Amino acid sequence: MPTKLYYGKDIISKHKDEMILGEKALIVTGKHSAKLTGALDDVISVLNEFKIPYVHYDEIGENPTYDMVIKGKELGIKENCDFVIAIGGGSPMDAGKAISVLIANPELTPDDLFDSSKYEVSVPIITVPTTAGTGSEVTEYAVLTKPNGRKSGFKDVLIFPDVSYLDPKYMTKMSRELTLTTAVDALSHSIEGVLSKKATFMSDILAKESISLIKEYLPKVLNDLENVEYREKLALASTLAGIVIAQTGTILPHSLGYRITIHKGIRHGQATAIFLPFVLEEVKKAEPEKVKIIEDIFGSIDEFTTFLKELGIYNFKFEYKDDELDLFINEVLNSSHVKNTPGEYNYNKIKDMYNKILEM
Ligand code: NAP
Ligand code: FE
């Protein structure tokens, strides 16, 4: 994991020199949370101290689109920015990664990012996460929403952030709902990491620790949202989960969930985690020893399902339109995630999973 990761309260001020990776910074954020959490002020005060000029681009929304990324690229090039600092949840971090490649390769379009043979350089990228879920601060992935509405990730070693600052104090203002939906993204990463065909001895060690931390501290944090000690445990769990998927990739629940996020408006982590019990049941038929790792932590798949239900992640209501499900299923069957998931998956099995989440 090539990212230099610094972790703990007030961590930016303790490692401020390492933020100076160029002569002019492009700060990439969403509309509110970078300011609200104090992270933007902490970054700007370091840049001011070192007399580094910056431009602030604050137009990244959830599930970032090509347009958002192109606008950031054009601003960065026009302003001669030579490094990127992304502050926020996975959306600004992923958009910042895309922008860091596009600034260094002005001839490329966002579509070209998905063919890593087309680029060999990026400008340095620093991330400051304000959610605990995606692990994007330690991964070589960025997920964008294509013009046709499909969410899709690109991957390249160049977009491992150069430096990431993980400070739990930025996470204490998250609502209960955002805390839950982001934490179950991290939980999905670790569980999918264990089940993945690419799991290793090392990734399993990190995944087990991450799952145990989430099991213990997520219910606690949901009852005490401003507790920095609990927030610290979830931040660590989420980053460990990021290190896991940087090795193993994500599997079927992520692919199933992307459609639910885009077409039904359910946040990424929740849209993914709701499928975990059904994928665990399928993987158990093919590779029971992988599922046993999860059973050892929760007791059984049923007890794990009860844990998810009690968190409230199945409290949603939607229906599928005619033909919609057919499209989702075919997109999932064509995704790379399926190949990485132990077991046999066909049209009817995927359809069954999409229907079962409505019956929970
Ligand atoms: P997000 O989409 O970045 O942010 C969701 C919302 O939370 C935004 O409205 C944001 O506001 C707000 N927010 C962020 N931090 C906050 C805080 N501390 N307090 C209050 N509100 C806060 O959410 P996310 O779940 O972190 O990221 C999801 C994205 O990451 C998806 O596109 C997903 O596909 C992707 N992802 C990437 C990876 C990877 O490895 N790269 C892995 C998993 C998922 P503002 O807009 O004002 O900032
Ligand atoms: Fe995810």
Coordinates of C-alpha atoms and ligand atoms in Angstrom, one line a residue:
M1 CA 0.0 0.0 0.0
P2 CA 2.1 2.9 -1.3
T3 CA 0.0 5.7 0.4
K4 CA 1.6 7.5 3.4
L5 CA -1.3 7.3 5.8
Y6 CA -1.3 9.5 9.0
Y7 CA -3.9 8.7 11.5
G8 CA -5.2 10.3 14.7
K9 CA -6.7 13.5 16.2
D10 CA -5.2 16.8 14.9
I11 CA -3.0 14.8 12.5
I12 CA -2.7 17.5 9.8
S13 CA -1.0 19.9 12.0
K14 CA 1.5 17.2 13.1
H15 CA 2.5 16.3 9.5
K16 CA 1.9 19.6 7.7
D17 CA 5.2 19.6 5.8
E18 CA 4.2 16.5 3.9
M19 CA 1.2 18.3 2.4
I20 CA 3.4 20.5 0.3
L21 CA 3.6 18.4 -2.9
G22 CA 3.6 21.2 -5.4
E23 CA 3.5 24.9 -6.0
K24 CA -0.2 25.5 -6.4
A25 CA -3.0 23.3 -5.0
L26 CA -6.4 22.4 -6.4
I27 CA -8.6 21.7 -3.5
V28 CA -11.5 19.4 -4.5
T29 CA -14.6 19.2 -2.2
G30 CA -18.4 18.9 -2.1
K31 CA -20.6 21.9 -1.2
H32 CA -20.7 21.8 2.6
S33 CA -19.0 19.1 4.6
A34 CA -15.3 20.1 4.1
K35 CA -16.1 23.5 5.7
L36 CA -18.6 22.1 8.3
T37 CA -16.0 19.6 9.6
G38 CA -13.2 22.0 9.9
A39 CA -11.0 20.0 7.5
L40 CA -10.9 22.7 4.9
D41 CA -9.7 25.3 7.4
D42 CA -7.0 22.9 8.6
V43 CA -5.8 22.4 5.1
I44 CA -5.9 26.1 4.1
S45 CA -4.0 27.1 7.3
V46 CA -1.2 24.8 6.3
L47 CA -1.1 26.1 2.7
N48 CA -1.1 29.7 4.0
E49 CA 1.7 29.0 6.5
F50 CA 3.8 27.6 3.6
K51 CA 2.7 30.4 1.3
I52 CA 1.3 27.9 -1.2
P53 CA -1.5 29.4 -3.4
Y54 CA -4.6 27.4 -4.0
V55 CA -7.9 27.3 -5.9
H56 CA -11.0 25.7 -4.3
Y57 CA -13.3 23.7 -6.5
D58 CA -16.4 22.8 -4.4
E59 CA -18.9 21.3 -7.0
I60 CA -18.5 17.6 -6.4
G61 CA -21.8 15.9 -5.6
E62 CA -22.7 12.4 -4.6
N63 CA -21.8 9.7 -7.2
P64 CA -19.6 12.1 -9.2
T65 CA -20.2 12.5 -12.9
Y66 CA -18.0 13.1 -15.9
D67 CA -19.1 16.8 -16.0
M68 CA -18.0 17.4 -12.4
V69 CA -14.6 15.9 -13.1
I70 CA -14.1 17.7 -16.4
K71 CA -14.9 21.0 -14.8
G72 CA -12.3 20.3 -12.1
K73 CA -9.7 19.3 -14.7
E74 CA -10.3 22.5 -16.7
L75 CA -10.0 24.7 -13.6
G76 CA -6.8 22.9 -12.5
I77 CA -5.2 23.4 -15.9
K78 CA -6.3 27.0 -16.3
E79 CA -4.9 27.8 -12.8
N80 CA -1.7 25.9 -13.3
C81 CA -2.3 23.7 -10.3
D82 CA 0.3 21.0 -9.9
F83 CA -1.2 18.9 -7.0
V84 CA -4.7 18.0 -5.8
I85 CA -6.0 17.9 -2.2
A86 CA -9.4 16.2 -2.0
I87 CA -11.5 16.6 1.2
G88 CA -14.7 14.8 1.9
G89 CA -16.3 11.5 1.5
G90 CA -15.6 9.0 -1.3
S91 CA -17.2 11.3 -3.9
P92 CA -14.7 14.2 -3.7
M93 CA -11.8 11.8 -3.0
D94 CA -12.6 9.7 -6.2
A95 CA -13.3 12.8 -8.3
G96 CA -10.0 14.3 -7.0
K97 CA -8.2 11.1 -8.1
A98 CA -9.7 11.4 -11.6
I99 CA -8.8 15.0 -11.8
S100 CA -5.2 14.4 -10.8
V101 CA -4.8 12.1 -13.8
L102 CA -6.6 14.4 -16.2
I103 CA -4.6 17.5 -15.2
A104 CA -1.4 15.6 -16.0
N105 CA -2.8 14.3 -19.3
P106 CA -4.9 17.1 -20.8
E107 CA -5.6 15.2 -24.0
L108 CA -7.6 12.5 -22.1
T109 CA -11.3 12.3 -21.4
P110 CA -12.9 10.7 -18.4
D111 CA -13.6 7.6 -20.6
D112 CA -9.9 7.2 -21.2
L113 CA -9.3 6.8 -17.4
F114 CA -10.8 3.3 -17.7
D115 CA -7.9 2.3 -20.1
S116 CA -4.8 2.7 -17.9
S117 CA -2.5 2.0 -20.9
K118 CA -3.4 5.6 -22.0
Y119 CA -1.6 7.3 -19.1
E120 CA 1.6 7.0 -17.2
V121 CA 1.6 10.1 -15.0
S122 CA -0.7 12.0 -12.6
V123 CA -0.1 15.0 -10.4
P124 CA 0.2 14.2 -6.7
I125 CA -3.0 13.6 -4.8
I126 CA -3.6 14.1 -1.1
T127 CA -6.9 13.0 0.6
V128 CA -8.6 14.0 3.8
P129 CA -11.6 11.7 4.4
T130 CA -14.6 13.1 6.3
T131 CA -16.6 9.9 6.2
A132 CA -15.6 6.4 7.5
G133 CA -16.7 4.1 4.7
T134 CA -15.1 4.0 1.3
G135 CA -11.5 3.7 2.3
S136 CA -10.7 5.7 -0.9
E137 CA -7.9 7.3 1.1
V138 CA -5.9 4.1 0.7
T139 CA -7.2 2.5 -2.6
E140 CA -6.2 2.7 -6.2
Y141 CA -9.8 2.9 -7.3
A142 CA -12.1 5.8 -8.2
V143 CA -15.8 5.3 -9.0
L144 CA -17.5 7.6 -11.4
T145 CA -21.0 7.8 -12.9
K146 CA -20.9 7.5 -16.7
P147 CA -23.1 9.6 -18.9
N148 CA -25.4 6.5 -19.4
G149 CA -26.0 6.4 -15.7
R150 CA -23.8 3.4 -14.9
K151 CA -21.5 3.6 -11.9
S152 CA -18.1 2.2 -12.8
G153 CA -14.7 2.2 -11.1
F154 CA -11.3 2.6 -12.7
K155 CA -8.1 1.4 -11.2
D156 CA -4.5 2.4 -11.4
V157 CA -1.6 2.4 -9.1
L158 CA -1.1 6.1 -9.9
I159 CA -4.3 7.0 -8.0
F160 CA -3.2 5.6 -4.7
P161 CA -3.1 8.9 -2.8
D162 CA 0.4 10.1 -2.1
V163 CA -0.5 11.2 1.4
S164 CA -3.8 10.7 3.4
Y165 CA -4.7 12.3 6.7
L166 CA -7.3 10.4 8.7
D167 CA -8.6 12.5 11.6
P168 CA -11.7 11.1 13.4
K169 CA -12.7 14.6 14.6
Y170 CA -13.9 15.4 11.1
M171 CA -16.5 12.5 11.4
T172 CA -18.3 13.6 14.5
K173 CA -20.8 15.8 12.7
M174 CA -22.1 13.0 10.5
S175 CA -25.8 12.3 11.0
R176 CA -26.9 8.9 12.2
E177 CA -28.1 7.9 8.7
L178 CA -24.8 8.9 7.1
T179 CA -22.7 7.2 9.8
L180 CA -24.7 4.0 9.2
T181 CA -24.7 4.0 5.4
T182 CA -21.0 4.7 5.2
A183 CA -19.9 2.3 7.9
V184 CA -21.7 -0.6 6.2
D185 CA -19.8 0.2 3.0
A186 CA -16.6 -0.5 5.0
L187 CA -18.2 -3.6 6.4
S188 CA -19.1 -4.7 2.9
H189 CA -15.5 -4.1 1.8
S190 CA -14.0 -6.3 4.5
I191 CA -16.6 -9.1 4.1
E192 CA -16.3 -9.0 0.3
G193 CA -12.5 -9.0 0.8
V194 CA -12.7 -12.3 2.8
L195 CA -15.0 -13.9 0.2
S196 CA -13.1 -12.6 -2.8
K197 CA -11.2 -15.1 -5.0
K198 CA -8.2 -12.7 -4.6
A199 CA -8.2 -12.9 -0.8
T200 CA -4.8 -13.5 0.8
F201 CA -3.5 -14.5 4.3
M202 CA -2.6 -10.8 4.9
S203 CA -5.9 -9.3 3.6
D204 CA -7.9 -11.7 5.8
I205 CA -6.0 -10.6 8.9
L206 CA -6.9 -6.9 8.2
A207 CA -10.5 -7.8 7.2
K208 CA -11.1 -9.8 10.4
E209 CA -9.9 -6.9 12.5
S210 CA -12.0 -4.4 10.6
I211 CA -15.2 -6.5 10.8
S212 CA -14.7 -7.0 14.6
L213 CA -14.3 -3.3 15.1
I214 CA -17.4 -2.4 13.1
K215 CA -19.4 -5.1 14.9
E216 CA -18.4 -3.6 18.3
Y217 CA -18.3 0.1 17.6
L218 CA -21.0 0.8 15.0
P219 CA -23.9 0.2 17.4
K220 CA -22.1 2.2 20.0
V221 CA -21.4 5.2 17.7
L222 CA -25.0 5.2 16.5
N223 CA -26.1 5.9 20.2
D224 CA -23.3 8.5 20.8
L225 CA -22.6 10.3 17.5
E226 CA -20.0 12.8 18.9
N227 CA -17.9 10.2 20.7
V228 CA -14.4 10.7 19.1
E229 CA -13.1 7.5 20.6
Y230 CA -15.8 5.4 18.9
R231 CA -15.4 7.5 15.7
E232 CA -11.6 6.7 15.8
K233 CA -12.4 2.9 15.8
L234 CA -14.7 3.2 12.9
A235 CA -12.3 5.3 10.9
L236 CA -9.6 2.7 11.5
A237 CA -12.0 -0.1 10.5
S238 CA -12.8 1.7 7.3
T239 CA -9.2 2.3 6.3
L240 CA -8.3 -1.3 7.1
A241 CA -11.2 -2.3 4.8
G242 CA -9.8 0.0 2.1
I243 CA -6.4 -1.7 2.4
V244 CA -8.2 -5.0 2.0
I245 CA -10.0 -4.1 -1.2
A246 CA -6.9 -2.5 -2.6
Q247 CA -5.7 -6.2 -2.8
T248 CA -8.9 -8.2 -3.3
G249 CA -11.2 -5.9 -5.2
T250 CA -14.9 -5.8 -4.4
I251 CA -17.3 -8.6 -5.4
L252 CA -21.0 -9.2 -6.2
P253 CA -22.7 -7.0 -3.5
H254 CA -21.0 -3.9 -4.9
S255 CA -22.2 -4.6 -8.5
L256 CA -25.7 -5.4 -7.3
G257 CA -25.7 -2.2 -5.2
Y258 CA -24.6 0.2 -7.9
R259 CA -27.9 -0.2 -9.7
I260 CA -29.9 0.4 -6.5
T261 CA -28.0 3.6 -5.8
I262 CA -28.4 5.1 -9.3
H263 CA -32.0 4.0 -10.0
K264 CA -33.5 3.9 -6.4
G265 CA -31.5 6.6 -4.7
I266 CA -30.2 4.4 -1.8
R267 CA -26.7 5.5 -0.6
H268 CA -23.8 3.4 -1.8
G269 CA -22.9 1.6 1.5
Q270 CA -26.5 0.6 2.3
A271 CA -27.3 -0.4 -1.3
T272 CA -24.3 -2.8 -1.1
A273 CA -24.7 -4.2 2.4
I274 CA -28.3 -5.2 1.9
F275 CA -27.1 -8.0 -0.4
L276 CA -24.4 -9.5 1.9
P277 CA -26.6 -12.2 3.5
F278 CA -27.6 -13.6 0.1
V279 CA -24.1 -13.6 -1.3
L280 CA -22.8 -15.2 1.9
E281 CA -25.4 -18.1 1.4
E282 CA -24.2 -18.6 -2.2
V283 CA -20.5 -18.5 -1.4
K284 CA -21.0 -21.0 1.4
K285 CA -22.1 -23.6 -1.2
A286 CA -18.8 -23.1 -3.1
E287 CA -16.3 -22.2 -0.4
P288 CA -17.6 -22.7 3.1
E289 CA -14.3 -22.1 4.8
K290 CA -14.4 -18.4 3.6
V291 CA -17.9 -17.9 5.1
K292 CA -16.7 -19.6 8.3
I293 CA -14.5 -16.6 8.9
I294 CA -17.6 -14.4 9.0
E295 CA -19.6 -17.0 11.0
D296 CA -16.8 -17.1 13.6
I297 CA -17.3 -13.4 14.2
F298 CA -21.1 -13.1 14.1
G299 CA -22.1 -16.7 15.2
S300 CA -24.0 -17.6 12.0
I301 CA -25.2 -16.0 8.7
D302 CA -28.6 -15.7 10.4
E303 CA -27.1 -13.8 13.4
F304 CA -25.2 -11.5 10.9
T305 CA -28.5 -10.8 9.1
T306 CA -30.2 -9.9 12.4
F307 CA -27.3 -7.6 13.1
L308 CA -27.9 -5.8 9.8
K309 CA -31.7 -5.7 10.3
E310 CA -31.3 -4.2 13.8
L311 CA -29.1 -1.5 12.4
G312 CA -32.1 -0.5 10.2
I313 CA -30.5 -1.0 6.7
Y314 CA -33.6 -2.7 5.3
N315 CA -35.9 0.3 6.2
F316 CA -36.6 1.4 2.6
K317 CA -39.4 1.0 0.2
F318 CA -39.3 0.9 -3.6
E319 CA -40.5 -1.3 -6.5
Y320 CA -39.0 -2.3 -9.8
K321 CA -40.5 -1.0 -13.0
D322 CA -41.3 -3.4 -15.8
D323 CA -38.1 -4.3 -17.7
E324 CA -35.9 -2.5 -15.1
L325 CA -34.9 -5.7 -13.3
D326 CA -33.9 -7.3 -16.6
L327 CA -31.5 -4.4 -17.3
F328 CA -30.0 -4.6 -13.8
I329 CA -29.4 -8.3 -14.0
N330 CA -27.7 -8.2 -17.4
E331 CA -25.5 -5.4 -16.2
V332 CA -24.5 -7.3 -13.1
L333 CA -23.8 -10.5 -15.0
N334 CA -21.5 -8.5 -17.3
S335 CA -19.6 -6.9 -14.5
S336 CA -16.1 -7.9 -13.4
H337 CA -17.3 -8.4 -9.9
V338 CA -19.0 -11.7 -10.7
K339 CA -15.8 -13.3 -11.9
N340 CA -14.2 -12.5 -8.5
T341 CA -17.0 -14.0 -6.5
P342 CA -16.9 -17.8 -5.6
G343 CA -20.0 -19.7 -6.7
E344 CA -22.2 -19.9 -9.8
Y345 CA -24.3 -16.9 -10.7
N346 CA -27.0 -16.9 -13.4
Y347 CA -29.9 -14.8 -14.4
N348 CA -32.4 -16.3 -12.0
K349 CA -30.1 -16.2 -9.0
I350 CA -29.3 -12.5 -9.5
K351 CA -33.1 -11.9 -10.0
D352 CA -33.8 -13.7 -6.7
M353 CA -31.3 -11.5 -4.8
Y354 CA -32.9 -8.3 -6.2
N355 CA -36.4 -9.6 -5.1
K356 CA -35.3 -10.9 -1.7
I357 CA -34.1 -7.5 -0.5
L358 CA -37.7 -6.2 -0.8
E359 CA -38.9 -9.0 1.5
M360 CA -36.6 -8.3 4.5
Ligands
NAP1 P1 -20.1 11.0 -0.3 O1 -21.0 10.7 -1.6 O2 -18.8 11.4 -0.5 O3 -20.9 12.0 0.6 C1 -22.3 11.8 0.9 C2 -22.8 13.0 1.7 O4 -22.2 13.1 2.9 C3 -22.6 14.4 1.0 O5 -23.8 15.1 1.0 C4 -21.5 15.0 1.8 O6 -21.6 16.4 1.8 C5 -21.8 14.5 3.2 N1 -20.7 14.4 4.2 C6 -19.4 14.0 3.9 N2 -18.7 14.1 5.1 C7 -19.6 14.5 6.0 C8 -19.4 14.8 7.4 N3 -18.2 14.6 8.1 N4 -20.4 15.3 8.1 C9 -21.6 15.6 7.5 N5 -21.8 15.3 6.2 C10 -20.8 14.8 5.5 O7 -20.3 9.6 0.6 P2 -19.3 8.4 0.7 O8 -20.2 7.3 1.2 O9 -18.1 8.7 1.6 O10 -18.8 8.1 -0.7 C11 -19.5 7.3 -1.7 C12 -18.8 7.3 -3.0 O11 -17.6 6.6 -2.9 C13 -19.6 6.5 -4.0 O12 -19.5 7.1 -5.3 C14 -18.9 5.2 -4.0 O13 -19.1 4.4 -5.2 C15 -17.5 5.6 -3.8 N6 -16.6 4.5 -3.3 C16 -15.3 4.5 -3.6 C17 -14.4 3.6 -3.2 C18 -13.0 3.6 -3.6 O14 -12.2 2.7 -3.2 N7 -12.5 4.7 -4.3 C19 -14.9 2.5 -2.4 C20 -16.2 2.5 -2.1 C21 -17.1 3.5 -2.5 P3 -20.7 17.4 0.8 O15 -21.2 17.1 -0.5 O16 -21.0 18.8 1.3 O17 -19.3 17.0 1.0
FE2 FE -17.9 0.6 -1.5

